[in-house]
Amino acid sequence: MKNLTNTSIKMKENLTQKDYNQINLLESICLKKDKTSLKLELDYKLSRAQWNQEILNECNEFMFYEDNLLIGYMGICQFGGSEIEVNGMVHPDFRRNGVFKELYEKVKEEFNKRSCDRMLLLSDHHSISGQEFIKTTDATYDFSEYEMYLKNTVNKTELSNRVTLRKATNQDAREIAIQNAIYSGEEFAEEQITLPEDEEKSGLTIFLAELDSKIIGKIGLELNQEIGAIYGFGVLPEYRCNGYGREILMSSIENLKERNAQEIKLQVVIKNNNALNLYKSCGFEVTSIMDYYAVTK
């Protein structure tokens, strides 16, 4: 542990390329040391900052410096709706100096200023330091998100091609928000609506799954540096247990492969073994588990 001598905290609305590079370097150091995972959404944040010039007067980036060296970072992500997600890290050589605590206090102040209802603190399921810090807060366990990577190639000839994927437009924004509320078990609220065409500018393309022209589910696809990612996958309750989810997933995999994805991952909240078995049957294997803890006002 190194002692701190000349520290400062910078708080910003958006990332710059310089910020991105510094945080990315710190992340690589922490991951090499800890052998755990982080969910900082840096690529999403940088791309969003580059096209969205609107001044929100909300701080999302909290950077702790020793002299000119970035030794701590905590970031806020708000994907629409009434909650924010928070994840962060501290350089291994500067831990046990209260860096993370100081950053968290700044983040909590920002949370209290906003109109959102909940703050979700993220920690790798196997991160001892992350789990120990959360115990010092008033956060309570909410759910876990699984990250899975496609490891095996599955034969797609068995699919009947009953389901088609249609790229969502802004006219589908309300439908997407309603589905998000269904899958999360929350009540739908108008403020949860975000525009899919804006999301696409940040790299995430949302598709609606249709069966005989009826919408039965949705899925989000992203391709960044030849890594394909699947987010926000769901099938409406009345259409489940009919093999449609498998078709949506397999079609999404093919979409990403056609766009030259060299690896494919998905992030999903798994509430039962049936869901886990679906992903495994499509060739995915669990690589990490992220625990979410909720702080409410």
GROMACS .gro file of C-alpha atoms in nm, residues 109-297:
model
  189
  109GLU     CA    1  -2.449   1.298  -0.318
  110GLU     CA    2  -2.517   1.298  -0.693
  111PHE     CA    3  -2.777   1.021  -0.651
  112ASN     CA    4  -2.961   1.223  -0.387
  113LYS     CA    5  -2.981   1.521  -0.625
  114ARG     CA    6  -3.146   1.321  -0.901
  115SER     CA    7  -3.509   1.227  -0.942
  116CYS     CA    8  -3.430   0.854  -0.971
  117ASP     CA    9  -3.554   0.619  -0.699
  118ARG     CA   10  -3.279   0.357  -0.677
  119MET     CA   11  -2.903   0.327  -0.704
  120LEU     CA   12  -2.766  -0.016  -0.792
  121LEU     CA   13  -2.414  -0.098  -0.671
  122LEU     CA   14  -2.239  -0.361  -0.881
  123SER     CA   15  -1.984  -0.613  -0.761
  124ASP     CA   16  -1.837  -0.926  -0.913
  125HIS     CA   17  -1.976  -1.225  -0.723
  126HIS     CA   18  -1.620  -1.336  -0.639
  127SER     CA   19  -1.473  -0.994  -0.557
  128ILE     CA   20  -1.383  -1.002  -0.188
  129SER     CA   21  -1.304  -0.629  -0.170
  130GLY     CA   22  -1.620  -0.533  -0.361
  131GLN     CA   23  -1.847  -0.746  -0.146
  132GLU     CA   24  -1.682  -0.622   0.174
  133PHE     CA   25  -1.725  -0.257   0.075
  134ILE     CA   26  -2.095  -0.304  -0.003
  135LYS     CA   27  -2.142  -0.442   0.349
  136THR     CA   28  -2.037  -0.098   0.479
  137THR     CA   29  -2.322   0.069   0.289
  138ASP     CA   30  -2.698   0.049   0.336
  139ALA     CA   31  -2.740  -0.148   0.014
  140THR     CA   32  -2.938  -0.473   0.002
  141TYR     CA   33  -2.900  -0.759  -0.246
  142ASP     CA   34  -3.137  -0.729  -0.543
  143PHE     CA   35  -3.035  -0.971  -0.822
  144SER     CA   36  -2.744  -1.121  -1.017
  145GLU     CA   37  -2.656  -1.081  -1.383
  146TYR     CA   38  -2.473  -1.356  -1.569
  147GLU     CA   39  -2.219  -1.289  -1.840
  148MET     CA   40  -2.189  -1.578  -2.082
  149TYR     CA   41  -1.972  -1.632  -2.388
  150LEU     CA   42  -2.053  -1.841  -2.692
  151LYS     CA   43  -1.817  -2.138  -2.670
  152ASN     CA   44  -1.982  -2.400  -2.889
  153THR     CA   45  -2.128  -2.389  -3.239
  154VAL     CA   46  -2.485  -2.518  -3.246
  155ASN     CA   47  -2.654  -2.662  -3.554
  156LYS     CA   48  -2.927  -2.420  -3.662
  157THR     CA   49  -3.097  -2.652  -3.914
  158GLU     CA   50  -3.352  -2.755  -3.651
  159LEU     CA   51  -3.498  -2.404  -3.641
  160SER     CA   52  -3.828  -2.351  -3.822
  161ASN     CA   53  -3.770  -1.979  -3.895
  162ARG     CA   54  -4.109  -1.893  -3.754
  163VAL     CA   55  -3.974  -1.583  -3.581
  164THR     CA   56  -3.829  -1.282  -3.761
  165LEU     CA   57  -3.626  -0.994  -3.619
  166ARG     CA   58  -3.716  -0.638  -3.717
  167LYS     CA   59  -3.498  -0.342  -3.627
  168ALA     CA   60  -3.686  -0.114  -3.391
  169THR     CA   61  -3.762   0.248  -3.475
  170ASN     CA   62  -3.860   0.537  -3.250
  171GLN     CA   63  -4.224   0.441  -3.306
  172ASP     CA   64  -4.150   0.122  -3.110
  173ALA     CA   65  -4.011   0.307  -2.807
  174ARG     CA   66  -4.322   0.260  -2.594
  175GLU     CA   67  -4.347  -0.111  -2.677
  176ILE     CA   68  -3.982  -0.161  -2.578
  177ALA     CA   69  -4.032   0.023  -2.247
  178ILE     CA   70  -4.342  -0.186  -2.170
  179GLN     CA   71  -4.150  -0.507  -2.235
  180ASN     CA   72  -3.861  -0.389  -2.017
  181ALA     CA   73  -4.107  -0.334  -1.732
  182ILE     CA   74  -4.255  -0.682  -1.781
  183TYR     CA   75  -3.918  -0.854  -1.777
  184SER     CA   76  -3.797  -0.661  -1.472
  185GLY     CA   77  -4.122  -0.711  -1.281
  186GLU     CA   78  -4.176  -0.338  -1.240
  187GLU     CA   79  -4.468  -0.113  -1.325
  188PHE     CA   80  -4.447   0.068  -1.657
  189ALA     CA   81  -4.381   0.442  -1.637
  190GLU     CA   82  -4.366   0.694  -1.919
  191GLU     CA   83  -4.025   0.823  -1.807
  192GLN     CA   84  -3.878   0.481  -1.882
  193ILE     CA   85  -3.919   0.539  -2.255
  194THR     CA   86  -3.595   0.583  -2.448
  195LEU     CA   87  -3.559   0.616  -2.824
  196PRO     CA   88  -3.404   0.313  -2.999
  197GLU     CA   89  -3.262   0.531  -3.274
  198ASP     CA   90  -3.068   0.722  -3.009
  199GLU     CA   91  -2.948   0.393  -2.860
  200GLU     CA   92  -2.823   0.287  -3.203
  201LYS     CA   93  -2.603   0.597  -3.218
  202SER     CA   94  -2.432   0.457  -2.908
  203GLY     CA   95  -2.382   0.121  -3.076
  204LEU     CA   96  -2.681  -0.076  -2.942
  205THR     CA   97  -2.936  -0.190  -3.200
  206ILE     CA   98  -3.270  -0.312  -3.066
  207PHE     CA   99  -3.471  -0.569  -3.259
  208LEU     CA  100  -3.832  -0.672  -3.208
  209ALA     CA  101  -3.914  -1.039  -3.252
  210GLU     CA  102  -4.227  -1.101  -3.458
  211LEU     CA  103  -4.441  -1.409  -3.514
  212ASP     CA  104  -4.700  -1.373  -3.792
  213SER     CA  105  -4.656  -0.994  -3.764
  214LYS     CA  106  -4.725  -1.003  -3.388
  215ILE     CA  107  -4.456  -0.877  -3.153
  216ILE     CA  108  -4.354  -1.154  -2.912
  217GLY     CA  109  -4.025  -1.028  -2.766
  218LYS     CA  110  -3.713  -0.820  -2.815
  219ILE     CA  111  -3.336  -0.833  -2.812
  220GLY     CA  112  -3.049  -0.581  -2.826
  221LEU     CA  113  -2.730  -0.640  -3.029
  222GLU     CA  114  -2.400  -0.456  -3.017
  223LEU     CA  115  -2.073  -0.501  -3.205
  224ASN     CA  116  -1.758  -0.338  -3.071
  225GLN     CA  117  -1.407  -0.425  -3.185
  226GLU     CA  118  -1.522  -0.761  -3.325
  227ILE     CA  119  -1.691  -0.858  -2.997
  228GLY     CA  120  -2.064  -0.908  -3.037
  229ALA     CA  121  -2.290  -0.860  -2.737
  230ILE     CA  122  -2.652  -0.950  -2.662
  231TYR     CA  123  -2.852  -0.744  -2.413
  232GLY     CA  124  -3.211  -0.697  -2.305
  233PHE     CA  125  -3.340  -1.031  -2.436
  234GLY     CA  126  -3.694  -1.130  -2.349
  235VAL     CA  127  -4.002  -1.318  -2.469
  236LEU     CA  128  -4.349  -1.208  -2.364
  237PRO     CA  129  -4.504  -1.449  -2.108
  238GLU     CA  130  -4.785  -1.573  -2.334
  239TYR     CA  131  -4.534  -1.687  -2.597
  240ARG     CA  132  -4.289  -1.871  -2.376
  241CYS     CA  133  -4.218  -2.248  -2.377
  242ASN     CA  134  -4.270  -2.274  -2.753
  243GLY     CA  135  -3.910  -2.259  -2.871
  244TYR     CA  136  -3.937  -1.895  -2.979
  245GLY     CA  137  -3.667  -1.777  -2.740
  246ARG     CA  138  -3.421  -2.023  -2.887
  247GLU     CA  139  -3.502  -1.901  -3.237
  248ILE     CA  140  -3.452  -1.538  -3.137
  249LEU     CA  141  -3.115  -1.619  -2.980
  250MET     CA  142  -2.993  -1.826  -3.274
  251SER     CA  143  -3.100  -1.559  -3.523
  252SER     CA  144  -2.917  -1.297  -3.316
  253ILE     CA  145  -2.601  -1.507  -3.314
  254GLU     CA  146  -2.618  -1.536  -3.693
  255ASN     CA  147  -2.671  -1.160  -3.723
  256LEU     CA  148  -2.355  -1.090  -3.525
  257LYS     CA  149  -2.152  -1.352  -3.708
  258GLU     CA  150  -2.255  -1.204  -4.043
  259ARG     CA  151  -2.116  -0.873  -3.915
  260ASN     CA  152  -1.783  -1.046  -3.846
  261ALA     CA  153  -1.810  -1.086  -3.469
  262GLN     CA  154  -1.515  -1.297  -3.353
  263GLU     CA  155  -1.660  -1.347  -3.005
  264ILE     CA  156  -2.018  -1.326  -2.881
  265LYS     CA  157  -2.127  -1.262  -2.524
  266LEU     CA  158  -2.460  -1.205  -2.353
  267GLN     CA  159  -2.554  -1.043  -2.025
  268VAL     CA  160  -2.877  -1.157  -1.871
  269VAL     CA  161  -3.056  -1.184  -1.537
  270ILE     CA  162  -3.129  -1.553  -1.484
  271LYS     CA  163  -3.409  -1.630  -1.241
  272ASN     CA  164  -3.452  -2.003  -1.306
  273ASN     CA  165  -3.272  -2.306  -1.447
  274ASN     CA  166  -3.495  -2.316  -1.754
  275ALA     CA  167  -3.353  -1.984  -1.869
  276LEU     CA  168  -2.996  -2.095  -1.794
  277ASN     CA  169  -3.049  -2.419  -1.986
  278LEU     CA  170  -3.179  -2.222  -2.287
  279TYR     CA  171  -2.856  -2.024  -2.312
  280LYS     CA  172  -2.644  -2.332  -2.260
  281SER     CA  173  -2.836  -2.516  -2.532
  282CYS     CA  174  -2.742  -2.235  -2.771
  283GLY     CA  175  -2.373  -2.282  -2.692
  284PHE     CA  176  -2.315  -2.024  -2.417
  285GLU     CA  177  -2.113  -2.084  -2.098
  286VAL     CA  178  -2.109  -1.872  -1.780
  287THR     CA  179  -1.787  -1.670  -1.747
  288SER     CA  180  -1.877  -1.429  -1.464
  289ILE     CA  181  -2.159  -1.327  -1.230
  290MET     CA  182  -2.228  -0.964  -1.135
  291ASP     CA  183  -2.426  -0.902  -0.815
  292TYR     CA  184  -2.651  -0.596  -0.791
  293TYR     CA  185  -2.728  -0.427  -0.458
  294ALA     CA  186  -2.996  -0.161  -0.427
  295VAL     CA  187  -2.983   0.168  -0.237
  296THR     CA  188  -3.312   0.356  -0.209
  297LYS     CA  189  -3.396   0.708  -0.096
   0.00000   0.00000   0.00000
